[in-house]
mmCIF file of C-alpha atoms in Angstrom:
data_model
loop_
_atom_site.group_PDB
_atom_site.id
_atom_site.type_symbol
_atom_site.label_atom_id
_atom_site.label_comp_id
_atom_site.label_asym_id
_atom_site.label_seq_id
_atom_site.Cartn_x
_atom_site.Cartn_y
_atom_site.Cartn_z
ATOM 1 C CA MET A 153 0.189 -0.004 -0.100
ATOM 2 C CA VAL A 154 0.923 3.663 -0.255
ATOM 3 C CA GLY A 155 1.835 3.962 3.472
ATOM 4 C CA ALA A 156 4.248 1.334 3.084
ATOM 5 C CA ARG A 157 6.595 2.621 0.351
ATOM 6 C CA ALA A 158 10.021 2.804 0.746
ATOM 7 C CA ALA A 159 11.775 6.197 1.390
ATOM 8 C CA PRO A 160 12.886 7.125 -2.068
ATOM 9 C CA GLY A 161 9.278 7.147 -3.180
ATOM 10 C CA GLU A 162 7.580 8.907 -0.263
ATOM 11 C CA GLY A 163 8.733 12.591 -1.214
ATOM 12 C CA ARG A 164 7.513 12.212 -4.738
ATOM 13 C CA ALA A 165 4.232 10.885 -3.203
ATOM 14 C CA ARG A 166 3.750 14.100 -0.542
ATOM 15 C CA ARG A 167 4.742 16.658 -3.370
ATOM 16 C CA ALA A 168 2.200 14.996 -6.032
ATOM 17 C CA VAL A 169 -0.634 14.928 -3.467
ATOM 18 C CA ARG A 170 0.055 18.294 -1.405
ATOM 19 C CA THR A 171 0.361 20.625 -4.631
ATOM 20 C CA PRO A 172 -3.026 21.197 -5.468
ATOM 21 C CA TYR A 173 -4.568 22.046 -2.206
ATOM 22 C CA ALA A 174 -1.178 23.432 -0.232
ATOM 23 C CA ARG A 175 -2.856 26.684 -0.255
ATOM 24 C CA ARG A 176 -5.991 25.456 2.039
ATOM 25 C CA SER A 177 -3.894 23.606 4.461
ATOM 26 C CA GLY A 178 -3.449 24.333 8.252
ATOM 27 C CA ALA A 179 -5.882 27.322 9.671
ATOM 28 C CA ALA A 180 -8.886 28.702 8.041
ATOM 29 C CA PRO A 181 -8.785 32.510 6.893
ATOM 30 C CA GLY A 182 -9.062 34.853 9.887
ATOM 31 C CA GLY A 183 -6.992 32.217 11.741
ATOM 32 C CA ALA A 184 -9.932 29.894 13.018
ATOM 33 C CA PRO A 185 -8.983 26.204 12.812
ATOM 34 C CA ARG A 186 -10.159 23.844 10.017
ATOM 35 C CA PRO A 187 -12.590 21.231 10.859
ATOM 36 C CA GLY A 188 -10.933 18.261 12.580
ATOM 37 C CA HIS A 189 -8.688 20.816 14.384
ATOM 38 C CA GLN A 190 -8.937 21.950 17.751
ATOM 39 C CA ARG A 191 -7.001 24.694 19.390
ATOM 40 C CA ASP A 192 -4.944 23.896 22.657
ATOM 41 C CA SER A 193 -4.228 26.215 25.712
ATOM 42 C CA GLY A 194 -1.235 27.384 23.976
ATOM 43 C CA GLY A 195 -2.963 28.472 20.817
ATOM 44 C CA ARG A 196 -1.735 25.765 18.662
ATOM 45 C CA THR A 197 -3.500 23.416 16.494
ATOM 46 C CA ALA A 198 -3.744 19.817 16.693
ATOM 47 C CA MET A 199 -5.649 17.345 15.469
ATOM 48 C CA THR A 200 -7.293 13.723 16.571
ATOM 49 C CA ALA A 201 -5.609 10.690 15.672
ATOM 50 C CA THR A 202 -8.112 9.496 13.156
ATOM 51 C CA ASP A 203 -8.165 12.561 11.374
ATOM 52 C CA GLY A 204 -4.473 11.985 10.468
ATOM 53 C CA GLY A 205 -2.900 15.585 11.710
ATOM 54 C CA SER A 206 0.225 16.013 13.281
ATOM 55 C CA ALA A 207 0.604 17.004 17.121
ATOM 56 C CA THR A 208 4.290 17.731 16.619
ATOM 57 C CA GLY A 209 4.643 20.979 15.224
ATOM 58 C CA GLY A 210 7.585 21.491 12.505
ATOM 59 C CA ASP A 211 6.896 20.065 9.466
ATOM 60 C CA GLY A 212 4.416 17.505 10.711
ATOM 61 C CA ARG A 213 5.762 14.612 8.453
ATOM 62 C CA GLY A 214 5.944 11.992 11.147
ATOM 63 C CA GLY A 215 9.458 11.185 10.987
ATOM 64 C CA PRO A 216 10.189 7.788 9.711
ATOM 65 C CA GLY A 217 6.687 7.134 8.771
ATOM 66 C CA GLY A 218 6.803 9.909 6.086
ATOM 67 C CA ASP A 219 3.282 11.267 6.990
ATOM 68 C CA THR A 220 1.417 13.320 9.530
ATOM 69 C CA VAL A 221 -0.432 10.116 10.913
ATOM 70 C CA ALA A 222 2.992 8.171 11.640
ATOM 71 C CA ALA A 223 3.597 10.840 14.405
ATOM 72 C CA VAL A 224 -0.043 10.791 16.033
ATOM 73 C CA VAL A 225 0.073 6.646 16.002
ATOM 74 C CA ARG A 226 3.516 7.115 17.721
ATOM 75 C CA GLN A 227 2.353 9.337 20.509
ATOM 76 C CA TRP A 228 -0.580 7.309 21.025
ATOM 77 C CA ARG A 229 1.836 4.429 21.307
ATOM 78 C CA ALA A 230 3.870 6.109 24.086
ATOM 79 C CA VAL A 231 0.747 6.671 25.840
ATOM 80 C CA HIS A 232 -1.018 3.378 25.458
ATOM 81 C CA PRO A 233 1.950 0.785 24.704
ATOM 82 C CA ASP A 234 -0.396 -2.090 25.458
ATOM 83 C CA LEU A 235 -3.050 -1.131 22.680
ATOM 84 C CA ASP A 236 -2.682 -2.135 19.065
ATOM 85 C CA THR A 237 -2.931 1.245 17.012
ATOM 86 C CA GLY A 238 -2.678 -0.533 13.459
ATOM 87 C CA PRO A 239 -6.154 0.028 12.736
ATOM 88 C CA MET A 240 -5.616 3.792 13.595
ATOM 89 C CA GLU A 241 -3.007 3.508 10.918
ATOM 90 C CA ILE A 242 -5.307 2.659 7.919
ATOM 91 C CA ILE A 243 -8.322 4.539 9.238
ATOM 92 C CA GLY A 244 -6.471 7.628 9.943
ATOM 93 C CA ARG A 245 -4.687 7.712 6.733
ATOM 94 C CA ILE A 246 -7.934 6.995 4.816
ATOM 95 C CA ASN A 247 -9.683 9.921 6.670
ATOM 96 C CA ARG A 248 -6.734 12.168 5.941
ATOM 97 C CA CYS A 249 -6.444 11.456 2.394
ATOM 98 C CA ALA A 250 -10.157 12.024 1.976
ATOM 99 C CA ALA A 251 -10.016 15.590 3.680
ATOM 100 C CA LEU A 252 -6.885 16.760 1.571
ATOM 101 C CA LEU A 253 -8.607 15.683 -1.768
ATOM 102 C CA GLN A 254 -11.830 17.306 -0.526
ATOM 103 C CA GLN A 255 -9.450 20.544 -0.163
ATOM 104 C CA ALA A 256 -8.242 20.205 -3.555
ATOM 105 C CA GLU A 257 -11.357 21.274 -5.016
ATOM 106 C CA ASP A 258 -11.716 18.977 -8.218
ATOM 107 C CA ALA A 259 -10.140 22.202 -10.230
ATOM 108 C CA PRO A 260 -11.999 20.908 -13.593
ATOM 109 C CA LEU A 261 -15.250 21.065 -11.932
ATOM 110 C CA ARG A 262 -14.604 24.382 -10.296
ATOM 111 C CA ARG A 263 -14.064 25.872 -13.754
ATOM 112 C CA ALA A 264 -17.039 24.618 -15.003
ATOM 113 C CA GLY A 265 -19.179 26.013 -12.082
ATOM 114 C CA LEU A 266 -19.769 22.615 -10.727
ATOM 115 C CA SER A 267 -19.456 21.144 -7.007
ATOM 116 C CA ARG A 268 -18.498 17.330 -7.079
ATOM 117 C CA ALA A 269 -21.948 16.481 -5.561
ATOM 118 C CA GLU A 270 -23.349 18.194 -8.767
ATOM 119 C CA PHE A 271 -21.265 16.409 -10.939
ATOM 120 C CA ASP A 272 -21.969 13.026 -9.559
ATOM 121 C CA LEU A 273 -25.843 13.302 -10.044
ATOM 122 C CA LEU A 274 -24.683 14.278 -13.786
ATOM 123 C CA GLY A 275 -22.488 11.396 -13.967
ATOM 124 C CA ALA A 276 -24.837 8.781 -12.787
ATOM 125 C CA LEU A 277 -27.354 9.781 -15.346
ATOM 126 C CA ARG A 278 -24.992 10.055 -18.214
ATOM 127 C CA ARG A 279 -23.171 6.145 -17.106
ATOM 128 C CA THR A 280 -26.236 4.827 -16.510
ATOM 129 C CA GLY A 281 -27.586 6.051 -19.884
ATOM 130 C CA HIS A 282 -31.535 6.349 -18.852
ATOM 131 C CA GLU A 283 -33.666 8.608 -16.666
ATOM 132 C CA LEU A 284 -33.563 8.280 -12.815
ATOM 133 C CA THR A 285 -35.828 9.235 -10.216
ATOM 134 C CA PRO A 286 -34.551 11.440 -7.452
ATOM 135 C CA GLY A 287 -34.438 8.431 -5.033
ATOM 136 C CA ASP A 288 -32.717 6.562 -7.754
ATOM 137 C CA LEU A 289 -29.918 9.503 -7.770
ATOM 138 C CA ALA A 290 -29.837 9.526 -3.849
ATOM 139 C CA ARG A 291 -28.923 5.991 -3.890
ATOM 140 C CA GLU A 292 -26.325 6.354 -6.964
ATOM 141 C CA THR A 293 -24.314 9.142 -5.371
ATOM 142 C CA PHE A 294 -24.585 8.166 -1.685
ATOM 143 C CA SER A 295 -26.823 11.434 -0.978
ATOM 144 C CA SER A 296 -29.744 12.398 1.117
ATOM 145 C CA GLY A 297 -32.878 12.961 -0.818
ATOM 146 C CA ALA A 298 -33.093 16.815 0.485
ATOM 147 C CA ALA A 299 -29.321 17.413 -0.622
ATOM 148 C CA VAL A 300 -30.519 15.496 -4.367
ATOM 149 C CA THR A 301 -33.614 17.835 -4.423
ATOM 150 C CA LYS A 302 -31.618 21.145 -3.754
ATOM 151 C CA ARG A 303 -28.741 20.134 -6.466
ATOM 152 C CA LEU A 304 -31.580 18.872 -9.098
ATOM 153 C CA LYS A 305 -33.286 22.501 -8.714
ATOM 154 C CA GLN A 306 -30.050 23.890 -9.245
ATOM 155 C CA LEU A 307 -29.252 21.855 -12.344
ATOM 156 C CA THR A 308 -32.627 22.314 -14.063
ATOM 157 C CA GLU A 309 -32.341 26.013 -13.430
ATOM 158 C CA ARG A 310 -29.046 25.827 -15.415
ATOM 159 C CA GLY A 311 -30.834 23.739 -18.070
ATOM 160 C CA LEU A 312 -28.171 20.883 -17.362
ATOM 161 C CA VAL A 313 -31.103 18.249 -16.494
ATOM 162 C CA GLU A 314 -35.107 18.228 -16.863
ATOM 163 C CA ARG A 315 -37.821 16.310 -14.867
ATOM 164 C CA ARG A 316 -41.194 14.764 -16.278
ATOM 165 C CA GLY A 317 -43.926 13.466 -14.349
ATOM 166 C CA ASP A 318 -44.864 9.832 -13.787
ATOM 167 C CA THR A 319 -47.803 9.106 -16.074
ATOM 168 C CA ARG A 320 -49.048 6.666 -13.443
ATOM 169 C CA ASP A 321 -47.921 8.456 -10.188
ATOM 170 C CA ARG A 322 -47.849 12.225 -10.089
ATOM 171 C CA ARG A 323 -45.694 11.795 -6.847
ATOM 172 C CA VAL A 324 -42.743 10.432 -9.039
ATOM 173 C CA ALA A 325 -40.626 12.595 -10.951
ATOM 174 C CA HIS A 326 -37.830 11.153 -13.647
ATOM 175 C CA VAL A 327 -34.812 13.150 -14.415
ATOM 176 C CA ARG A 328 -32.916 13.087 -17.423
ATOM 177 C CA LEU A 329 -29.945 14.798 -18.835
ATOM 178 C CA THR A 330 -30.403 17.842 -21.206
ATOM 179 C CA ASP A 331 -27.986 17.524 -24.585
ATOM 180 C CA GLY A 332 -26.310 20.659 -22.835
ATOM 181 C CA GLY A 333 -25.928 18.438 -19.639
ATOM 182 C CA ARG A 334 -24.647 15.376 -21.844
ATOM 183 C CA ASP A 335 -22.133 17.714 -23.525
ATOM 184 C CA LEU A 336 -21.001 19.353 -20.424
ATOM 185 C CA VAL A 337 -20.016 15.752 -18.635
ATOM 186 C CA ASP A 338 -18.420 14.512 -21.721
ATOM 187 C CA GLY A 339 -16.242 17.338 -22.075
ATOM 188 C CA ILE A 340 -15.484 17.600 -18.328
ATOM 189 C CA LEU A 341 -14.608 14.040 -17.703
ATOM 190 C CA PRO A 342 -11.338 13.682 -19.815
ATOM 191 C CA GLU A 343 -9.778 16.561 -17.868
ATOM 192 C CA GLN A 344 -11.139 15.316 -14.325
ATOM 193 C CA LEU A 345 -9.688 12.082 -14.984
ATOM 194 C CA SER A 346 -6.187 13.514 -16.022
ATOM 195 C CA TYR A 347 -6.444 15.813 -13.025
ATOM 196 C CA GLU A 348 -6.870 12.924 -10.834
ATOM 197 C CA ALA A 349 -4.156 11.011 -12.100
ATOM 198 C CA ALA A 350 -1.768 14.253 -11.269
ATOM 199 C CA VAL A 351 -2.936 13.797 -7.777
ATOM 200 C CA LEU A 352 -2.129 10.060 -7.858
ATOM 201 C CA SER A 353 1.053 10.275 -10.051
ATOM 202 C CA GLY A 354 3.555 9.637 -7.002
ATOM 203 C CA VAL A 355 2.491 5.954 -6.774
ATOM 204 C CA ASP A 356 3.404 3.954 -9.443
ATOM 205 C CA GLY A 357 0.858 1.744 -11.756
ATOM 206 C CA PRO A 358 1.166 -1.377 -9.931
ATOM 207 C CA ARG A 359 0.547 -0.165 -6.547
ATOM 208 C CA GLN A 360 -2.557 2.187 -7.624
ATOM 209 C CA ASP A 361 -3.994 -1.253 -8.855
ATOM 210 C CA GLU A 362 -2.991 -2.908 -5.556
ATOM 211 C CA LEU A 363 -4.311 -0.225 -3.448
ATOM 212 C CA ALA A 364 -7.393 0.145 -5.665
ATOM 213 C CA THR A 365 -8.283 -3.623 -4.957
ATOM 214 C CA LEU A 366 -7.532 -3.548 -1.086
ATOM 215 C CA LEU A 367 -9.732 -0.116 -0.762
ATOM 216 C CA GLY A 368 -12.508 -2.098 -2.818
ATOM 217 C CA GLY A 369 -12.097 -5.310 -0.654
ATOM 218 C CA LEU A 370 -12.352 -2.824 2.263
ATOM 219 C CA LEU A 371 -15.258 -0.828 1.199
ATOM 220 C CA GLY A 372 -17.152 -4.185 0.078
ATOM 221 C CA GLN A 373 -16.835 -5.422 3.690
ATOM 222 C CA LEU A 374 -18.045 -1.940 4.951
ATOM 223 C CA GLU A 375 -20.831 -1.712 2.957
ATOM 224 C CA GLY A 376 -22.002 -5.263 4.067
ATOM 225 C CA ARG A 377 -20.956 -4.594 7.683
ATOM 226 C CA LEU A 378 -21.247 -0.906 8.747
ATOM 227 C CA ASP A 379 -25.062 -1.296 9.903
ATOM 228 C CA ALA A 380 -24.166 -4.326 12.008
ATOM 229 C CA LEU A 381 -21.034 -2.630 13.448
ATOM 230 C CA ARG A 382 -23.037 0.369 14.738
ATOM 231 C CA VAL A 383 -24.903 -1.495 17.249
#
């Protein structure tokens, strides 16, 4: 996996991933801590372990581990040497990667005036190739019904999607892409994929395949077991 890479590759991976969002790391405008950060009594910003932040100060790279989570895990091991921190090393890195990717803002989408959530709706309609109900779209995009309704309103006003009522049930609506919506998705997708490839450029091809397989296995397990784990 990426976290286990040898030292020579780690610098390249960090540079490739940090570049798009380095501007937004750290404190928010005005000095307020970003989500997941807390101010300690000395005014410094710290993060919880599973957020993947560094509590060491300095460059926050975590020493031999090569990332911010390594330092946090090392501190927890010093406090509780009897506990297995292995799960924290995985979950913390997943959470940290997700937070940084969100901060990257998806430059091609931003230039097109779309949020990632809006593009996911348009993409669901494009890749399935047929009309979907708002409920279908909520399931396809892992969103709430209220969020989908709000986004569909905005996309309809922009002329990217259109709705029609069901002939048998007036409570049901069917959503489809307009020609403009389809052209927008097809125009953005190659650029967005190139952007995402650049973000992952510090990880060589075979390791990307390995990472995708491992994450796919984890996701499949969580999708089947998470409700049970909440009990």
